[in-house]
mmCIF file of C-alpha atoms in Angstrom:
data_model
loop_
_atom_site.group_PDB
_atom_site.id
_atom_site.type_symbol
_atom_site.label_atom_id
_atom_site.label_comp_id
_atom_site.label_asym_id
_atom_site.label_seq_id
_atom_site.Cartn_x
_atom_site.Cartn_y
_atom_site.Cartn_z
ATOM 1 C CA MET A 270 7.152 42.667 -35.952
ATOM 2 C CA THR A 271 5.163 40.319 -38.345
ATOM 3 C CA SER A 272 4.226 41.873 -41.546
ATOM 4 C CA ILE A 273 3.941 41.335 -45.089
ATOM 5 C CA GLY A 274 4.351 44.075 -47.966
ATOM 6 C CA GLY A 275 4.350 46.547 -44.920
ATOM 7 C CA ALA A 276 0.805 45.773 -43.660
ATOM 8 C CA GLU A 277 1.332 44.355 -40.109
ATOM 9 C CA MET A 278 -0.381 41.284 -38.904
ATOM 10 C CA VAL A 279 -1.115 42.890 -35.432
ATOM 11 C CA ASP A 280 -0.470 46.715 -34.979
ATOM 12 C CA TRP A 281 0.837 46.167 -31.668
ATOM 13 C CA ASN A 282 1.532 49.947 -31.282
ATOM 14 C CA LEU A 283 -2.050 50.686 -32.050
ATOM 15 C CA ALA A 284 -3.208 48.062 -29.508
ATOM 16 C CA VAL A 285 -1.044 49.746 -26.527
ATOM 17 C CA ALA A 286 -2.535 52.983 -27.813
ATOM 18 C CA THR A 287 -5.909 52.008 -28.000
ATOM 19 C CA ALA A 288 -5.866 50.264 -24.394
ATOM 20 C CA THR A 289 -4.079 53.194 -23.057
ATOM 21 C CA ARG A 290 -6.684 55.497 -24.255
ATOM 22 C CA LEU A 291 -9.837 53.580 -23.187
ATOM 23 C CA VAL A 292 -8.665 52.371 -19.750
ATOM 24 C CA ARG A 293 -10.337 53.839 -16.920
ATOM 25 C CA PRO A 294 -8.298 56.000 -14.663
ATOM 26 C CA GLY A 295 -7.272 54.684 -11.336
ATOM 27 C CA PRO A 296 -8.399 55.790 -7.750
ATOM 28 C CA GLU A 297 -7.399 59.103 -6.846
ATOM 29 C CA VAL A 298 -4.396 59.249 -4.619
ATOM 30 C CA SER A 299 -1.909 61.767 -3.881
ATOM 31 C CA ARG A 300 1.555 61.834 -4.907
ATOM 32 C CA ASP A 301 2.945 60.837 -1.225
ATOM 33 C CA GLU A 302 0.404 58.115 -1.046
ATOM 34 C CA ALA A 303 1.172 56.663 -4.386
ATOM 35 C CA ARG A 304 5.015 56.355 -3.219
ATOM 36 C CA ALA A 305 3.951 54.685 -0.055
ATOM 37 C CA VAL A 306 1.735 52.208 -1.777
ATOM 38 C CA VAL A 307 4.481 51.365 -4.172
ATOM 39 C CA THR A 308 7.329 51.188 -1.382
ATOM 40 C CA GLU A 309 4.848 48.966 0.925
ATOM 41 C CA LEU A 310 4.139 46.624 -2.133
ATOM 42 C CA ARG A 311 7.734 46.149 -2.485
ATOM 43 C CA ARG A 312 8.421 45.383 0.892
ATOM 44 C CA HIS A 313 5.647 42.725 0.991
ATOM 45 C CA ALA A 314 6.674 41.211 -2.136
ATOM 46 C CA LYS A 315 10.026 40.594 -0.567
ATOM 47 C CA ALA A 316 8.723 39.322 2.855
ATOM 48 C CA SER A 317 6.206 36.852 0.933
ATOM 49 C CA GLU A 318 9.255 35.041 -0.496
ATOM 50 C CA GLU A 319 10.188 33.668 2.954
ATOM 51 C CA HIS A 320 6.682 33.073 3.968
ATOM 52 C CA VAL A 321 5.777 31.168 0.808
ATOM 53 C CA ARG A 322 8.953 28.989 0.481
ATOM 54 C CA GLY A 323 8.833 28.197 4.161
ATOM 55 C CA PHE A 324 5.195 26.895 3.708
ATOM 56 C CA THR A 325 5.354 25.161 0.593
ATOM 57 C CA ARG A 326 8.876 23.720 1.031
ATOM 58 C CA MET A 327 9.776 24.900 -2.417
ATOM 59 C CA GLY A 328 12.793 26.992 -3.447
ATOM 60 C CA PRO A 329 14.625 28.033 -6.650
ATOM 61 C CA ASP A 330 17.581 25.750 -7.468
ATOM 62 C CA GLU A 331 19.754 28.913 -7.939
ATOM 63 C CA ALA A 332 19.580 32.338 -6.912
ATOM 64 C CA ASP A 333 16.098 34.046 -8.138
ATOM 65 C CA ASP A 334 16.620 37.268 -10.221
ATOM 66 C CA THR A 335 13.001 37.545 -11.170
ATOM 67 C CA PRO A 336 12.350 41.221 -10.692
ATOM 68 C CA VAL A 337 9.126 42.394 -8.998
ATOM 69 C CA LEU A 338 7.787 45.453 -10.885
ATOM 70 C CA VAL A 339 5.001 47.614 -9.401
ATOM 71 C CA VAL A 340 3.073 49.038 -12.503
ATOM 72 C CA ASP A 341 0.181 51.298 -13.229
ATOM 73 C CA ARG A 342 -2.777 50.150 -15.681
ATOM 74 C CA PRO A 343 -0.727 51.703 -18.914
ATOM 75 C CA GLY A 344 2.319 49.609 -17.781
ATOM 76 C CA TRP A 345 0.302 46.462 -17.248
ATOM 77 C CA VAL A 346 -0.824 46.901 -20.880
ATOM 78 C CA ARG A 347 2.634 47.385 -22.361
ATOM 79 C CA ALA A 348 3.954 44.401 -20.437
ATOM 80 C CA ASN A 349 1.177 42.042 -21.522
ATOM 81 C CA VAL A 350 1.409 43.370 -25.369
ATOM 82 C CA ALA A 351 5.225 42.393 -25.129
ATOM 83 C CA GLY A 352 4.135 38.918 -23.846
ATOM 84 C CA PHE A 353 1.641 38.443 -26.569
ATOM 85 C CA ARG A 354 4.066 39.291 -29.363
ATOM 86 C CA GLU A 355 6.424 36.773 -27.760
ATOM 87 C CA VAL A 356 3.949 33.860 -27.512
ATOM 88 C CA LEU A 357 1.969 34.577 -30.716
ATOM 89 C CA LYS A 358 4.804 35.110 -33.131
ATOM 90 C CA PRO A 359 4.853 31.426 -34.385
ATOM 91 C CA LEU A 360 1.073 31.631 -35.002
ATOM 92 C CA LEU A 361 1.353 35.143 -37.048
ATOM 93 C CA ASP A 362 4.123 33.732 -39.040
ATOM 94 C CA LYS A 363 1.924 30.774 -40.002
ATOM 95 C CA MET A 364 -0.814 33.230 -40.874
ATOM 96 C CA GLN A 365 1.424 35.432 -42.859
ATOM 97 C CA GLU A 366 2.417 32.665 -45.041
ATOM 98 C CA ARG A 367 -1.200 31.526 -45.567
ATOM 99 C CA ARG A 368 -2.393 35.018 -46.444
ATOM 100 C CA GLY A 369 0.093 35.584 -49.269
ATOM 101 C CA SER A 370 -1.537 32.943 -51.215
ATOM 102 C CA THR A 371 -5.284 33.886 -50.168
ATOM 103 C CA PRO A 372 -7.127 35.899 -52.945
ATOM 104 C CA GLY A 373 -7.550 39.137 -51.450
ATOM 105 C CA GLY A 374 -5.002 38.677 -48.889
ATOM 106 C CA ALA A 375 -3.028 42.313 -49.669
ATOM 107 C CA VAL A 376 -6.367 43.994 -49.071
ATOM 108 C CA LEU A 377 -7.152 42.108 -45.797
ATOM 109 C CA GLY A 378 -3.503 42.795 -44.752
ATOM 110 C CA ALA A 379 -4.046 46.427 -45.223
ATOM 111 C CA VAL A 380 -6.713 46.861 -42.716
ATOM 112 C CA GLY A 381 -6.430 43.584 -40.697
ATOM 113 C CA GLY A 382 -3.441 44.697 -38.587
ATOM 114 C CA LYS A 383 -5.258 47.985 -37.610
ATOM 115 C CA VAL A 384 -8.542 46.125 -36.808
ATOM 116 C CA THR A 385 -6.687 43.478 -34.435
ATOM 117 C CA GLY A 386 -4.877 46.065 -32.829
ATOM 118 C CA VAL A 387 -8.005 47.963 -31.849
ATOM 119 C CA GLU A 388 -9.714 44.872 -30.744
ATOM 120 C CA LEU A 389 -6.787 43.672 -28.738
ATOM 121 C CA GLY A 390 -6.532 47.240 -27.458
ATOM 122 C CA MET A 391 -10.050 47.020 -26.301
ATOM 123 C CA LEU A 392 -9.701 43.848 -24.721
ATOM 124 C CA LEU A 393 -6.469 44.894 -22.639
ATOM 125 C CA SER A 394 -8.272 47.917 -21.534
ATOM 126 C CA PHE A 395 -11.161 45.890 -20.167
ATOM 127 C CA LEU A 396 -8.476 43.732 -17.990
ATOM 128 C CA ALA A 397 -6.191 46.526 -16.947
ATOM 129 C CA SER A 398 -8.375 47.675 -14.643
ATOM 130 C CA ARG A 399 -9.115 44.104 -13.065
ATOM 131 C CA VAL A 400 -5.739 42.413 -12.599
ATOM 132 C CA LEU A 401 -4.221 42.861 -9.348
ATOM 133 C CA GLY A 402 -1.075 40.936 -9.903
ATOM 134 C CA GLN A 403 0.598 38.653 -12.545
ATOM 135 C CA TYR A 404 3.645 36.284 -12.845
ATOM 136 C CA GLU A 405 4.419 36.952 -16.690
ATOM 137 C CA THR A 406 6.109 33.751 -17.385
ATOM 138 C CA PHE A 407 7.152 34.466 -20.847
ATOM 139 C CA ALA A 408 8.090 38.020 -20.562
ATOM 140 C CA PRO A 409 10.949 39.327 -22.817
ATOM 141 C CA PRO A 410 12.927 41.940 -21.313
ATOM 142 C CA THR A 411 12.700 45.398 -22.465
ATOM 143 C CA ARG A 412 14.389 48.643 -21.220
ATOM 144 C CA GLU A 413 11.281 49.598 -19.360
ATOM 145 C CA LEU A 414 10.198 46.330 -18.179
ATOM 146 C CA PRO A 415 13.229 44.189 -17.368
ATOM 147 C CA ALA A 416 12.710 40.233 -17.032
ATOM 148 C CA GLY A 417 14.845 37.646 -15.313
ATOM 149 C CA LYS A 418 17.858 36.249 -16.848
ATOM 150 C CA ASN A 419 18.085 32.826 -18.338
ATOM 151 C CA GLY A 420 14.601 32.825 -19.608
ATOM 152 C CA GLY A 421 12.984 34.016 -16.236
ATOM 153 C CA GLY A 422 9.726 35.978 -16.193
ATOM 154 C CA ARG A 423 8.705 39.058 -13.929
ATOM 155 C CA LEU A 424 6.185 39.611 -11.252
ATOM 156 C CA LEU A 425 3.910 42.439 -11.983
ATOM 157 C CA LEU A 426 1.981 44.291 -9.028
ATOM 158 C CA VAL A 427 -0.921 46.591 -10.518
ATOM 159 C CA ALA A 428 -0.918 49.545 -7.581
ATOM 160 C CA PRO A 429 -4.076 51.206 -8.696
ATOM 161 C CA ASN A 430 -5.942 48.042 -8.837
ATOM 162 C CA ILE A 431 -4.808 46.804 -5.624
ATOM 163 C CA VAL A 432 -6.023 50.247 -4.119
ATOM 164 C CA SER A 433 -9.241 50.170 -5.922
ATOM 165 C CA VAL A 434 -10.171 46.888 -4.469
ATOM 166 C CA GLU A 435 -9.078 47.318 -0.997
ATOM 167 C CA ARG A 436 -11.288 50.433 -0.879
ATOM 168 C CA GLU A 437 -14.214 48.526 -2.459
ATOM 169 C CA LEU A 438 -14.046 45.882 -0.300
ATOM 170 C CA ASP A 439 -13.271 48.114 2.789
ATOM 171 C CA VAL A 440 -10.650 46.088 4.175
ATOM 172 C CA ASP A 441 -7.359 46.958 5.963
ATOM 173 C CA PRO A 442 -4.908 48.014 3.084
ATOM 174 C CA HIS A 443 -2.044 46.854 4.581
ATOM 175 C CA ASP A 444 -3.179 43.278 5.202
ATOM 176 C CA PHE A 445 -4.944 43.103 1.945
ATOM 177 C CA ARG A 446 -1.421 44.018 -0.021
ATOM 178 C CA LEU A 447 0.371 41.529 1.807
ATOM 179 C CA TRP A 448 -2.398 39.055 0.925
ATOM 180 C CA VAL A 449 -2.200 39.950 -2.655
ATOM 181 C CA CYS A 450 1.623 39.397 -2.650
ATOM 182 C CA LEU A 451 1.432 35.843 -0.970
ATOM 183 C CA HIS A 452 -0.669 34.884 -4.051
ATOM 184 C CA GLU A 453 1.575 36.187 -6.711
ATOM 185 C CA GLU A 454 4.596 35.320 -4.924
ATOM 186 C CA THR A 455 3.372 31.767 -5.005
ATOM 187 C CA HIS A 456 3.293 31.742 -8.603
ATOM 188 C CA ARG A 457 6.948 33.020 -8.963
ATOM 189 C CA THR A 458 8.013 30.136 -6.618
ATOM 190 C CA GLN A 459 6.235 27.578 -8.779
ATOM 191 C CA PHE A 460 8.216 28.628 -11.826
ATOM 192 C CA THR A 461 11.557 29.323 -10.330
ATOM 193 C CA ALA A 462 11.557 26.093 -8.024
ATOM 194 C CA VAL A 463 10.261 23.842 -10.923
ATOM 195 C CA PRO A 464 12.742 24.567 -13.711
ATOM 196 C CA TRP A 465 10.921 22.497 -16.484
ATOM 197 C CA LEU A 466 7.630 24.010 -15.620
ATOM 198 C CA ARG A 467 7.961 27.217 -18.138
ATOM 199 C CA ASP A 468 9.178 24.845 -21.037
ATOM 200 C CA HIS A 469 6.384 22.402 -20.557
ATOM 201 C CA LEU A 470 3.862 25.217 -20.580
ATOM 202 C CA GLU A 471 5.180 27.023 -23.334
ATOM 203 C CA GLY A 472 5.141 23.615 -25.354
ATOM 204 C CA GLU A 473 1.540 23.234 -24.737
ATOM 205 C CA VAL A 474 0.480 26.804 -25.684
ATOM 206 C CA GLN A 475 2.371 26.500 -28.808
ATOM 207 C CA SER A 476 0.916 23.251 -29.789
ATOM 208 C CA PHE A 477 -2.424 24.905 -29.071
ATOM 209 C CA LEU A 478 -1.593 27.598 -31.269
ATOM 210 C CA GLY A 479 -0.115 25.234 -33.912
ATOM 211 C CA GLU A 480 -3.736 23.577 -34.370
ATOM 212 C CA THR A 481 -5.258 27.060 -34.939
ATOM 213 C CA GLU A 482 -7.068 27.152 -38.329
ATOM 214 C CA VAL A 483 -5.740 30.027 -40.070
ATOM 215 C CA ASP A 484 -8.158 29.907 -43.194
ATOM 216 C CA PRO A 485 -10.256 33.104 -42.784
ATOM 217 C CA MET A 486 -13.297 31.563 -44.273
ATOM 218 C CA THR A 487 -12.914 28.561 -41.941
ATOM 219 C CA VAL A 488 -12.570 30.581 -38.971
ATOM 220 C CA LEU A 489 -15.472 32.822 -39.747
ATOM 221 C CA GLU A 490 -17.835 29.535 -40.157
ATOM 222 C CA ARG A 491 -16.693 28.466 -36.877
ATOM 223 C CA VAL A 492 -17.380 31.666 -35.165
ATOM 224 C CA ARG A 493 -20.740 31.757 -36.851
ATOM 225 C CA GLU A 494 -21.661 28.174 -35.664
ATOM 226 C CA ALA A 495 -20.361 29.417 -32.114
ATOM 227 C CA ALA A 496 -22.470 32.418 -32.014
ATOM 228 C CA GLN A 497 -25.625 30.228 -33.082
ATOM 229 C CA SER A 498 -25.192 28.314 -30.183
ATOM 230 C CA PHE A 499 -25.444 31.295 -27.749
ATOM 231 C CA VAL A 500 -28.657 32.469 -29.359
ATOM 232 C CA GLY A 501 -30.429 29.276 -29.869
ATOM 233 C CA GLY A 502 -29.637 28.633 -33.482
ATOM 234 C CA ARG A 503 -28.030 25.346 -32.955
ATOM 235 C CA PRO A 504 -29.154 22.798 -35.426
ATOM 236 C CA GLU A 505 -31.961 20.318 -33.540
ATOM 237 C CA GLY A 506 -30.540 17.278 -32.059
ATOM 238 C CA GLU A 507 -27.000 18.675 -31.327
ATOM 239 C CA GLU A 508 -25.770 18.417 -27.805
ATOM 240 C CA ASP A 509 -25.623 21.387 -25.388
ATOM 241 C CA ASP A 510 -22.251 23.219 -25.298
ATOM 242 C CA ASP A 511 -21.729 22.676 -21.439
ATOM 243 C CA GLY A 512 -21.430 26.237 -20.882
ATOM 244 C CA ARG A 513 -18.298 26.566 -22.975
ATOM 245 C CA SER A 514 -17.228 30.252 -23.884
ATOM 246 C CA LEU A 515 -17.120 31.576 -27.430
ATOM 247 C CA VAL A 516 -13.475 31.232 -27.227
ATOM 248 C CA GLU A 517 -13.691 27.285 -26.545
ATOM 249 C CA LEU A 518 -16.401 26.989 -29.123
ATOM 250 C CA VAL A 519 -14.240 28.081 -31.891
ATOM 251 C CA GLN A 520 -11.525 25.450 -31.188
ATOM 252 C CA THR A 521 -10.741 22.307 -33.110
ATOM 253 C CA PRO A 522 -10.915 18.938 -31.443
ATOM 254 C CA ALA A 523 -7.193 18.894 -31.276
ATOM 255 C CA GLN A 524 -7.179 22.204 -29.411
ATOM 256 C CA ARG A 525 -9.764 20.941 -26.888
ATOM 257 C CA GLU A 526 -7.453 18.093 -26.019
ATOM 258 C CA ILE A 527 -4.677 20.409 -25.293
ATOM 259 C CA LEU A 528 -6.847 23.035 -23.557
ATOM 260 C CA GLY A 529 -7.905 20.122 -21.232
ATOM 261 C CA ARG A 530 -4.244 19.583 -20.179
ATOM 262 C CA LEU A 531 -3.899 23.165 -20.053
ATOM 263 C CA THR A 532 -6.790 23.634 -17.847
ATOM 264 C CA ALA A 533 -5.355 20.953 -15.465
ATOM 265 C CA VAL A 534 -2.299 22.706 -15.124
ATOM 266 C CA MET A 535 -3.736 26.124 -14.509
ATOM 267 C CA SER A 536 -6.156 24.901 -12.040
ATOM 268 C CA LEU A 537 -3.119 23.533 -10.299
ATOM 269 C CA LEU A 538 -1.394 26.509 -10.249
ATOM 270 C CA GLU A 539 -4.084 28.932 -9.167
ATOM 271 C CA GLY A 540 -5.454 26.404 -6.754
ATOM 272 C CA HIS A 541 -2.021 26.058 -5.189
ATOM 273 C CA ALA A 542 -1.834 29.579 -4.762
ATOM 274 C CA ASP A 543 -5.038 30.087 -3.146
ATOM 275 C CA PHE A 544 -4.110 27.189 -0.772
ATOM 276 C CA VAL A 545 -0.635 28.872 0.281
ATOM 277 C CA MET A 546 -2.337 32.283 0.689
ATOM 278 C CA ASP A 547 -4.915 30.721 3.102
ATOM 279 C CA GLY A 548 -2.241 28.652 4.620
ATOM 280 C CA VAL A 549 0.370 31.568 5.283
ATOM 281 C CA GLY A 550 -2.409 34.034 5.719
ATOM 282 C CA PRO A 551 -3.453 33.472 9.656
ATOM 283 C CA ALA A 552 0.002 33.940 10.655
ATOM 284 C CA VAL A 553 0.941 36.951 8.833
ATOM 285 C CA VAL A 554 -2.324 38.737 7.638
ATOM 286 C CA PRO A 555 -4.410 39.230 10.787
ATOM 287 C CA SER A 556 -7.862 40.176 8.784
ATOM 288 C CA VAL A 557 -7.294 37.312 6.410
ATOM 289 C CA GLY A 558 -10.698 36.049 7.231
ATOM 290 C CA GLU A 559 -12.453 38.945 6.260
ATOM 291 C CA ILE A 560 -10.493 39.734 3.303
ATOM 292 C CA ARG A 561 -11.102 36.111 1.972
ATOM 293 C CA GLU A 562 -14.659 36.209 2.459
ATOM 294 C CA LYS A 563 -15.211 39.719 0.851
ATOM 295 C CA PHE A 564 -12.978 38.902 -2.080
ATOM 296 C CA GLN A 565 -14.778 35.563 -2.818
ATOM 297 C CA GLN A 566 -18.001 37.205 -2.939
ATOM 298 C CA ARG A 567 -16.566 39.881 -5.216
ATOM 299 C CA ARG A 568 -15.247 36.996 -7.404
ATOM 300 C CA ALA A 569 -18.561 35.414 -7.680
ATOM 301 C CA ARG A 570 -20.664 38.198 -8.522
ATOM 302 C CA GLY A 571 -18.355 40.215 -10.811
ATOM 303 C CA ALA A 572 -18.582 44.118 -10.951
ATOM 304 C CA SER A 573 -21.549 44.559 -13.249
ATOM 305 C CA ARG A 574 -23.697 42.707 -15.754
ATOM 306 C CA LEU A 575 -21.630 43.689 -18.531
ATOM 307 C CA ASP A 576 -18.527 42.133 -16.528
ATOM 308 C CA LEU A 577 -20.549 39.046 -16.254
ATOM 309 C CA ALA A 578 -21.084 38.916 -20.022
ATOM 310 C CA LEU A 579 -17.595 39.635 -20.771
ATOM 311 C CA ARG A 580 -16.267 37.030 -18.581
ATOM 312 C CA LYS A 581 -18.699 34.500 -20.125
ATOM 313 C CA LEU A 582 -17.552 35.296 -23.604
ATOM 314 C CA LEU A 583 -13.958 35.451 -22.988
ATOM 315 C CA GLY A 584 -14.145 32.396 -20.827
ATOM 316 C CA MET A 585 -12.984 33.937 -17.549
ATOM 317 C CA ASP A 586 -15.725 32.113 -15.501
ATOM 318 C CA ALA A 587 -13.748 29.195 -16.355
ATOM 319 C CA LYS A 588 -10.661 30.684 -14.568
ATOM 320 C CA LEU A 589 -12.866 31.171 -11.366
ATOM 321 C CA ARG A 590 -13.827 27.433 -11.510
ATOM 322 C CA GLN A 591 -9.859 26.742 -11.771
ATOM 323 C CA TYR A 592 -9.353 28.667 -8.452
ATOM 324 C CA ARG A 593 -12.155 26.556 -6.641
ATOM 325 C CA ASP A 594 -11.258 23.120 -8.306
ATOM 326 C CA GLY A 595 -7.667 23.585 -8.028
ATOM 327 C CA GLU A 596 -7.886 24.629 -4.360
ATOM 328 C CA ARG A 597 -9.886 21.705 -3.576
ATOM 329 C CA PHE A 598 -7.279 19.361 -5.351
ATOM 330 C CA VAL A 599 -4.390 20.582 -3.455
ATOM 331 C CA ARG A 600 -6.226 20.494 0.014
ATOM 332 C CA GLY A 601 -7.575 17.053 -0.644
ATOM 333 C CA VAL A 602 -3.946 15.872 -1.532
ATOM 334 C CA VAL A 603 -2.234 17.585 1.185
ATOM 335 C CA ASP A 604 -4.905 16.226 3.767
ATOM 336 C CA GLN A 605 -3.892 12.865 2.378
ATOM 337 C CA VAL A 606 -0.503 12.642 1.858
ATOM 338 C CA GLY A 607 1.037 15.782 3.449
ATOM 339 C CA MET A 608 3.107 18.675 1.793
ATOM 340 C CA ASP A 609 6.022 16.537 0.870
ATOM 341 C CA GLY A 610 3.493 13.967 -0.657
ATOM 342 C CA PHE A 611 1.965 16.728 -2.784
ATOM 343 C CA ASN A 612 5.183 18.231 -3.960
ATOM 344 C CA ARG A 613 5.634 15.089 -6.002
ATOM 345 C CA VAL A 614 3.153 16.871 -8.347
ATOM 346 C CA TRP A 615 6.220 19.015 -9.504
ATOM 347 C CA THR A 616 8.465 15.981 -10.202
ATOM 348 C CA SER A 617 7.889 15.886 -13.999
ATOM 349 C CA PRO A 618 4.985 16.642 -16.653
ATOM 350 C CA ASN A 619 4.138 13.010 -16.175
ATOM 351 C CA THR A 620 3.009 13.743 -12.493
ATOM 352 C CA LEU A 621 0.930 16.651 -13.250
ATOM 353 C CA PRO A 622 -2.791 15.997 -12.441
ATOM 354 C CA THR A 623 -5.004 15.349 -15.428
ATOM 355 C CA LYS A 624 -8.263 17.458 -15.949
ATOM 356 C CA ALA A 625 -10.124 14.527 -14.297
ATOM 357 C CA GLU A 626 -7.760 14.057 -11.648
ATOM 358 C CA ILE A 627 -8.225 17.774 -10.358
ATOM 359 C CA ALA A 628 -11.802 16.741 -9.634
ATOM 360 C CA LYS A 629 -10.822 13.510 -8.001
ATOM 361 C CA PRO A 630 -7.287 13.918 -5.988
ATOM 362 C CA ALA A 631 -7.704 10.309 -4.728
ATOM 363 C CA ASP A 632 -7.154 9.222 -8.257
ATOM 364 C CA TRP A 633 -3.802 11.458 -8.683
ATOM 365 C CA ILE A 634 -2.688 10.077 -5.315
ATOM 366 C CA ALA A 635 -3.341 6.389 -6.442
ATOM 367 C CA ARG A 636 -1.505 6.820 -9.752
ATOM 368 C CA VAL A 637 1.449 9.093 -8.696
ATOM 369 C CA HIS A 638 2.080 7.254 -5.170
ATOM 370 C CA SER A 639 1.503 3.830 -5.931
ATOM 371 C CA ARG A 640 5.049 3.930 -7.798
ATOM 372 C CA PRO A 641 8.641 4.691 -6.533
ATOM 373 C CA GLU A 642 9.475 8.461 -6.540
ATOM 374 C CA ALA A 643 11.054 9.451 -9.606
#
């Protein structure tokens, strides 16, 4: 745990405790029903491997040891805190060094870790009741939460959230559970079939974090400016923020450039998963049309006005655009050059689409297919 003088930069245990205390309880199910859901999700996850890999023509070079974990909401919180600790360690080390030379750093350190732990816990409590499944790319193995060997991740399926949404949408529960598994299995296939993808994504994330301004006064000033842009206090003559979230508005110019590349990659991954889910669905999920329509409506409207506000603040509305834009990119490329032609996207980081190409699939085709295959 990153600390200085005994004061933690982030109190991770407090983050877990806060999220676990605040997270809403899941839907009411009997013990037998819960066991049946877990068993079915594991079975669907296994069946999804063959469906997804057959449709995408992608498969791991070696035996895939990525575990599938069916978890509850507190389990999802613990897994994500472990992931945050892994990814954020370089940034927290950097902040630790700066804090040691900052006037009043010891005082800030005494309370900062607790405050940050509570804030992170509150954020995770909000997300823990909404995530259906997740491929954890940078998951460190723990006794409770194993991960794949050789740097592999793990696939999480959040059982209470899946049951909650299938009831909310009033869809066939067995079809919906398989439909969710198809999406998440596509993410696992992406990373197990493309060995360089994890390291590339980690490098981009670390570059992004490396550009973070760690001077407290600088960060506060950037947050103040960002807040003004939301309440109409932007100085006259400045351009509109183009609908960016608070998270985006406190970024440096260098971070925005990196974010553009990350956005393109995430749009590709999410859009590819949606495309595969729709492509495989009709053959194995009888009610896929109804599920897709109702789920898209749920995505668009959010669960409440608070949901919409928080999604805007955290940039989650941008994630919804990633699903739409990425799926259109994948479909556009496959329509023009077929699945094998699309799969050239996985050749190297140089063949990944840019943010501009996500919006214009023809430009990616012209760039990548105009030269001999690498």
